[in-house]
mmCIF file of C-alpha atoms in Angstrom:
data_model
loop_
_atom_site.group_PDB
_atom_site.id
_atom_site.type_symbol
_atom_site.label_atom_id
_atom_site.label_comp_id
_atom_site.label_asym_id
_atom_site.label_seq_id
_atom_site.Cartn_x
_atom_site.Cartn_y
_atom_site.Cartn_z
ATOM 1 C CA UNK A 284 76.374 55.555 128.746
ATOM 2 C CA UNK A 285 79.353 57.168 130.210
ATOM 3 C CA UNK A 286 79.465 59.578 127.608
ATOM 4 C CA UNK A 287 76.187 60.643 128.445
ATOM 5 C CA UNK A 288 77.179 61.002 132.472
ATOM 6 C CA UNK A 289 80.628 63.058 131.355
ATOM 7 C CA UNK A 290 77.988 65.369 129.141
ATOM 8 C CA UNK A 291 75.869 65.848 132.129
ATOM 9 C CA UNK A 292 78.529 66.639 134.451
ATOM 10 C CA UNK A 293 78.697 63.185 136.121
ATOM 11 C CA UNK A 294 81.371 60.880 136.764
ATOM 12 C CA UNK A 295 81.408 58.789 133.388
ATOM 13 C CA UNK A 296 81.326 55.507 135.598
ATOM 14 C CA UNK A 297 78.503 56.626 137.497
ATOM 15 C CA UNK A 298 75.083 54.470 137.542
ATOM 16 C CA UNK A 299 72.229 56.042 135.465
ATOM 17 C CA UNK A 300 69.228 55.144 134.361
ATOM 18 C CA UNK A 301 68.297 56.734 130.492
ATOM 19 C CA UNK A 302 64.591 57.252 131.716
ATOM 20 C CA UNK A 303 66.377 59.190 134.695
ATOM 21 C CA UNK A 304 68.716 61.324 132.507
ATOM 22 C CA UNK A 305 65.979 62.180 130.271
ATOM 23 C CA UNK A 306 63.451 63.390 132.585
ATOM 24 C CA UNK A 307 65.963 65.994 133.951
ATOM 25 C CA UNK A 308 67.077 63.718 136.878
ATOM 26 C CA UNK A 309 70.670 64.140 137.013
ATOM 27 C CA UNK A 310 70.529 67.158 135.476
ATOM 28 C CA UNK A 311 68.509 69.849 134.107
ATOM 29 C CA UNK A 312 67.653 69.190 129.925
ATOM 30 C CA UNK A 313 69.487 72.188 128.087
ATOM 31 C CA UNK A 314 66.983 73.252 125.660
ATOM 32 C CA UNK A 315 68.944 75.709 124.017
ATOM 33 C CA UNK A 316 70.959 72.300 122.204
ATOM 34 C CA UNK A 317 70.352 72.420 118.755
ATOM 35 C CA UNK A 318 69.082 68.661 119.435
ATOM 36 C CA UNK A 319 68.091 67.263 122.728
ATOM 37 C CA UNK A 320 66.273 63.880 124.372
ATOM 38 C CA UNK A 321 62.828 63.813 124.445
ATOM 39 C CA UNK A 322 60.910 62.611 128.111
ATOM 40 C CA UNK A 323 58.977 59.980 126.282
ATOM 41 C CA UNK A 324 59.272 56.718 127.110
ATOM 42 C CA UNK A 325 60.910 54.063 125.928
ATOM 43 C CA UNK A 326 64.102 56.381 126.290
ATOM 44 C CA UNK A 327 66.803 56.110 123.831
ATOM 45 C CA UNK A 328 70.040 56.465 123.338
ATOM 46 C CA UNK A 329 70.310 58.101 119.910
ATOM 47 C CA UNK A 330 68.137 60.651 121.363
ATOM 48 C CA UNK A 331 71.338 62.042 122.886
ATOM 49 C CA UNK A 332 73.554 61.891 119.905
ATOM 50 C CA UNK A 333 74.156 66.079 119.214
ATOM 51 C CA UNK A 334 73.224 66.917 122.575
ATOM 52 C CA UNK A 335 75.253 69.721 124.038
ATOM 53 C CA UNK A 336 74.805 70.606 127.610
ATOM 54 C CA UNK A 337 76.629 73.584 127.555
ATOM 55 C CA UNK A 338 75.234 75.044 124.293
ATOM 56 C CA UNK A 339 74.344 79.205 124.843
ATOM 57 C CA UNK A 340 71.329 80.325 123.650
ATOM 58 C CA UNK A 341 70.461 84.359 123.013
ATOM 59 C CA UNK A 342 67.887 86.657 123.702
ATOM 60 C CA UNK A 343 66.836 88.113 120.285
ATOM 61 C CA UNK A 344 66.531 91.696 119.542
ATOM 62 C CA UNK A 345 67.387 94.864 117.079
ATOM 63 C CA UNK A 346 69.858 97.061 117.340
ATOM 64 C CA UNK A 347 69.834 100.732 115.853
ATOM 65 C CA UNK A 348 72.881 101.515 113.390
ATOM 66 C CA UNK A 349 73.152 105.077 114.920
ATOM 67 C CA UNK A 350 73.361 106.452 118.718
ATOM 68 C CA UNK A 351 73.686 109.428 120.586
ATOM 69 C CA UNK A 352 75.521 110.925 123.499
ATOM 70 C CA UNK A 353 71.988 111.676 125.275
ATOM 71 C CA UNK A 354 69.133 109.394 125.478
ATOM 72 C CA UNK A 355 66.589 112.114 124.707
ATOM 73 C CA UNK A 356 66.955 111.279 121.002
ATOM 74 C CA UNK A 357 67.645 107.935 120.698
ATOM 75 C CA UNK A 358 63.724 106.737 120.840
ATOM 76 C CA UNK A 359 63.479 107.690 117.364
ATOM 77 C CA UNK A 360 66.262 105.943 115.928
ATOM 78 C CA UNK A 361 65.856 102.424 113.876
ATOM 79 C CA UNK A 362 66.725 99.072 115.682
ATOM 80 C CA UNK A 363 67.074 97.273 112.161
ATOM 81 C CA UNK A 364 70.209 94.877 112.884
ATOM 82 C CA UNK A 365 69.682 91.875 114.845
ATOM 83 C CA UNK A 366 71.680 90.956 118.098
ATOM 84 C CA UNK A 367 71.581 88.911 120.829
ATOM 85 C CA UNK A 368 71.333 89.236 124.291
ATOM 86 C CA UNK A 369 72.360 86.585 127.293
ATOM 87 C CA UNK A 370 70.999 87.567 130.271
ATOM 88 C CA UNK A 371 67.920 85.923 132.433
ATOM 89 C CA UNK A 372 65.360 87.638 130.555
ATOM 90 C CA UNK A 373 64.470 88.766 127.061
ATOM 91 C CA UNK A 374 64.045 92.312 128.693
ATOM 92 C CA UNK A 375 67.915 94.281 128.677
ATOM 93 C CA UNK A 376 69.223 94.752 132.414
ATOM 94 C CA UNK A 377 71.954 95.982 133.952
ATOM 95 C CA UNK A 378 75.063 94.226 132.515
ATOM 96 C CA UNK A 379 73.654 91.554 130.194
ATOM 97 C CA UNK A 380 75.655 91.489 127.275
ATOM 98 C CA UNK A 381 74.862 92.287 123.230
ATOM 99 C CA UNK A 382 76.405 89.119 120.812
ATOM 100 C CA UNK A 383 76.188 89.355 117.005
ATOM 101 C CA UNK A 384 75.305 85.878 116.780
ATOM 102 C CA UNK A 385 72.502 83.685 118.870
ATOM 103 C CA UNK A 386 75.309 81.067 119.909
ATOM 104 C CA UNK A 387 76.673 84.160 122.480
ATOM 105 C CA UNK A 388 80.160 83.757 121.168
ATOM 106 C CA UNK A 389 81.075 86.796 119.441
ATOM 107 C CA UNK A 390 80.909 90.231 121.231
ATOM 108 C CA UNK A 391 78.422 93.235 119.420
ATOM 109 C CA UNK A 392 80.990 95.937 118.120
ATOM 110 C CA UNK A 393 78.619 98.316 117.051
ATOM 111 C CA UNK A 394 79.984 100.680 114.334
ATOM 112 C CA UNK A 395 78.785 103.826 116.331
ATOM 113 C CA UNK A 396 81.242 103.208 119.240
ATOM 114 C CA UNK A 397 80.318 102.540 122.698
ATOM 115 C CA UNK A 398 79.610 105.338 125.510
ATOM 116 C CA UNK A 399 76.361 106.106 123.493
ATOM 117 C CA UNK A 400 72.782 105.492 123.678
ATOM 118 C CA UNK A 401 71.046 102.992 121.081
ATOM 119 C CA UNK A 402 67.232 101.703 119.878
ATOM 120 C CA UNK A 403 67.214 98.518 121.255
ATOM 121 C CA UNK A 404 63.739 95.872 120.555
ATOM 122 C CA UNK A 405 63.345 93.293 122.729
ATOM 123 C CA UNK A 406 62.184 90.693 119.591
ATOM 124 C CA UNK A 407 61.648 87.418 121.663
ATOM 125 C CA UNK A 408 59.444 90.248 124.360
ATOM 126 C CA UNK A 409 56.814 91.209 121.932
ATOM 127 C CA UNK A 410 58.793 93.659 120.674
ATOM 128 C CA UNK A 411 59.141 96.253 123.200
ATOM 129 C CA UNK A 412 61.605 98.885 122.838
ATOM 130 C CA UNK A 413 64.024 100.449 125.251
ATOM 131 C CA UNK A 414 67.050 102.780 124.759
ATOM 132 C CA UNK A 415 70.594 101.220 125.928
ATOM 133 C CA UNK A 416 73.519 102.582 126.793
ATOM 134 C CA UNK A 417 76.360 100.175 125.936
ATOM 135 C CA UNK A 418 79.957 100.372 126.986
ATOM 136 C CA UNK A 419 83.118 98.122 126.110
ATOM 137 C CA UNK A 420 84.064 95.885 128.986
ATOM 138 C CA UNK A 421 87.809 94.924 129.820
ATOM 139 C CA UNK A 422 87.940 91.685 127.526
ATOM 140 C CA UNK A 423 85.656 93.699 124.392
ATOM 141 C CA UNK A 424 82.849 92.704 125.732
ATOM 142 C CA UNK A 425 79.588 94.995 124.947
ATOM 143 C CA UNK A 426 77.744 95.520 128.559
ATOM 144 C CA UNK A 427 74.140 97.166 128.805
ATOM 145 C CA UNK A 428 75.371 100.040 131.324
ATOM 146 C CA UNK A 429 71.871 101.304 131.791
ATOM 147 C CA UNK A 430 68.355 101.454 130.042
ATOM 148 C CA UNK A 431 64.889 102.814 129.746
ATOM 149 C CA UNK A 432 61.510 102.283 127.841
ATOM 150 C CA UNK A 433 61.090 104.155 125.132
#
């Protein structure tokens, strides 16, 4: 049990109740874990075996192989390579981030270069499709400067 308090952010020789934990009442269920506790009842223990509270879940979308230097053109461009996108919405804003993998831990480098506008389809959105501007951030990151619909 104190493993399961340390996971949730808790002291590890706090008082908890499984029933409590699972519902979400210490702490909010991360979803994004590969394998989480269900809120059925009887709660279990080895329904938190695997369970990683801090686990990063993506956005999904496609990413055109080309840009250009003015949006104008980049509409008609192909979003065939898949990204990811953290962020609070599938929709790209203002400095969310593009990730080459869903787990948000390795920064988009797209071959292009940054400073350029891209085809970008929101996937998980119904497929919607914007232009993005991306630029490099100070640590390599790749940062949605701005963005329209197409």
């Amino acid at each position: 049990m104190s493993e399961i308090n340390t996971e949730l952010g808790r002291s590890s020789t706090a008082t908890i109740s499984l029933d409590t934990a699972e519902s979400g009442g210490y702490a909010t269920i991360n979803l994004s874990s590969p394998s989480y506790p269900s809120d059925s009842q009887p709660a279990s223990m080895s329904e938190w075996y695997s369970y990683d509270h801090s686990a990063a879940s993506g956005y999904e979308g496609t990413l055109s192989r080309d840009a250009y230097t003015e949006s104008g053109e980049a509409c008609s461009l192909s979003a065939v390579d898949t990204v990811y996108k953290d962020g609070s919405s599938s929709s790209p804003d203002y400095g969310d981030q593009l990730y080459s993998n869903s787990s948000l831990s390795t920064n988009l480098s797209p071959t292009p270069g940054f400073g350029k506008w891209y085809k970008y389809i929101d996937v998980d959105g119904g497929n919607v499709e914007y232009i993005v501007y991306l630029l490099e951030g100070g640590s390599g990151e790749c940062v949605i400067e701005t963005y329209e619909p197409c």
